[in-house]
Short mmCIF file of C-alpha atoms in Angstrom, two decimals:
data_model
loop_
_atom_site.label_atom_id
_atom_site.label_comp_id
_atom_site.label_asym_id
_atom_site.label_seq_id
_atom_site.Cartn_x
_atom_site.Cartn_y
_atom_site.Cartn_z
CA MET D 1 36.60 50.89 -17.64
CA SER D 2 35.40 47.29 -16.58
CA ARG D 3 32.76 45.67 -18.88
CA ALA D 4 30.33 43.59 -17.07
CA SER D 5 28.10 40.53 -18.30
CA GLU D 6 25.51 42.43 -20.57
CA GLY D 7 27.34 45.74 -21.56
CA TRP D 8 27.72 47.56 -18.56
CA GLN D 9 30.39 49.33 -17.42
CA VAL D 10 31.89 50.54 -14.43
CA GLY D 11 34.71 52.82 -13.87
CA PRO D 12 36.18 55.43 -12.09
CA ALA D 13 33.73 58.87 -13.53
CA PRO D 14 36.30 61.22 -15.78
CA GLY D 15 37.94 64.19 -14.08
CA ARG D 16 37.17 63.28 -10.34
CA GLY D 17 39.31 61.37 -8.02
CA LEU D 18 38.82 59.89 -4.45
CA ARG D 19 37.77 62.38 -1.73
CA PRO D 20 36.92 62.87 1.84
CA GLY D 21 33.09 62.26 2.26
CA LYS D 22 31.46 63.28 5.69
CA ASP D 23 32.33 61.45 9.19
CA GLY D 24 35.62 60.70 8.22
CA LEU D 25 34.82 58.46 5.23
CA LEU D 26 36.18 58.41 1.48
CA LYS D 27 34.19 58.86 -2.22
CA LEU D 28 35.39 57.68 -5.18
CA PRO D 29 32.88 58.57 -8.01
CA LEU D 30 32.05 56.19 -10.50
CA ARG D 31 31.08 55.89 -13.54
CA VAL D 32 27.97 53.45 -14.82
CA LEU D 33 27.46 52.47 -17.78
CA ARG D 34 24.42 50.60 -19.06
CA PRO D 35 23.06 50.01 -22.73
CA GLY D 36 21.02 53.35 -23.22
CA ARG D 37 22.24 55.40 -20.27
CA ALA D 38 24.99 56.78 -17.80
CA SER D 39 25.05 57.23 -14.40
CA LEU D 40 27.50 58.41 -11.64
CA ALA D 41 27.72 56.70 -8.16
CA SER D 42 29.83 57.06 -5.40
CA LEU D 43 31.96 53.93 -3.68
CA VAL D 44 31.80 54.67 0.01
CA LEU D 45 34.63 53.51 2.20
CA THR D 46 35.32 53.63 5.62
CA VAL D 47 39.41 54.06 6.50
CA VAL D 48 39.69 50.81 7.14
CA GLU D 49 37.83 49.42 4.48
CA ALA D 50 40.22 51.75 1.65
CA LYS D 51 43.24 50.15 3.38
CA GLN D 52 42.00 46.63 2.66
CA LEU D 53 40.96 47.51 -0.79
CA HIS D 54 44.53 49.05 -1.54
CA ALA D 55 46.32 46.10 0.20
CA ALA D 56 44.16 43.93 -1.70
CA LEU D 57 44.86 45.62 -4.86
CA CYS D 58 48.41 45.62 -4.17
CA TYR D 59 48.18 41.50 -4.17
CA ALA D 60 46.84 41.65 -6.73
CA LEU D 61 49.42 43.65 -8.56
CA GLY D 62 51.95 40.89 -7.22
CA GLY D 63 55.28 41.94 -9.29
CA GLU D 64 53.90 43.85 -12.20
CA PRO D 65 56.26 47.05 -12.01
CA ALA D 66 54.76 50.79 -11.56
CA PRO D 67 54.71 52.62 -14.39
CA GLU D 68 57.75 54.84 -14.04
CA ASP D 69 55.12 58.26 -14.10
CA ALA D 70 53.28 56.48 -11.10
CA PRO D 71 52.76 58.52 -7.70
CA GLU D 72 54.24 57.08 -4.94
CA CYS D 73 52.05 55.86 -2.29
CA ARG D 74 50.60 58.20 -0.41
CA LYS D 75 51.85 61.47 -1.97
CA PRO D 76 49.24 63.67 -3.34
CA VAL D 77 49.31 63.97 -7.30
CA ARG D 78 49.05 67.52 -8.88
CA TYR D 79 47.48 67.06 -12.14
CA PRO D 80 47.41 70.21 -14.82
CA GLY D 81 45.68 73.51 -14.24
CA GLY D 82 46.63 73.17 -10.10
CA ARG D 83 44.23 70.67 -9.12
CA GLN D 84 45.26 67.94 -6.51
CA LYS D 85 44.31 64.29 -6.20
CA TYR D 86 45.44 61.40 -3.66
#
């Protein structure tokens, strides 16, 4: 969860992952917290925007080693309970 000014916080919505939306778009559910209020919103990306975000994150992480339990890029992740997320 990242913190913004005046107590706002934005981060991934717990228990929800990136999912395909309509017309080939991708939706990333986010939880938005502000003093006294919590909301859910989705970051909607085209495939091109998602690829640009992926590249920007890889660049920003630079030489940081990936955690041992991190999934390989572009492979589905299986969570307890049988759910699959990407």
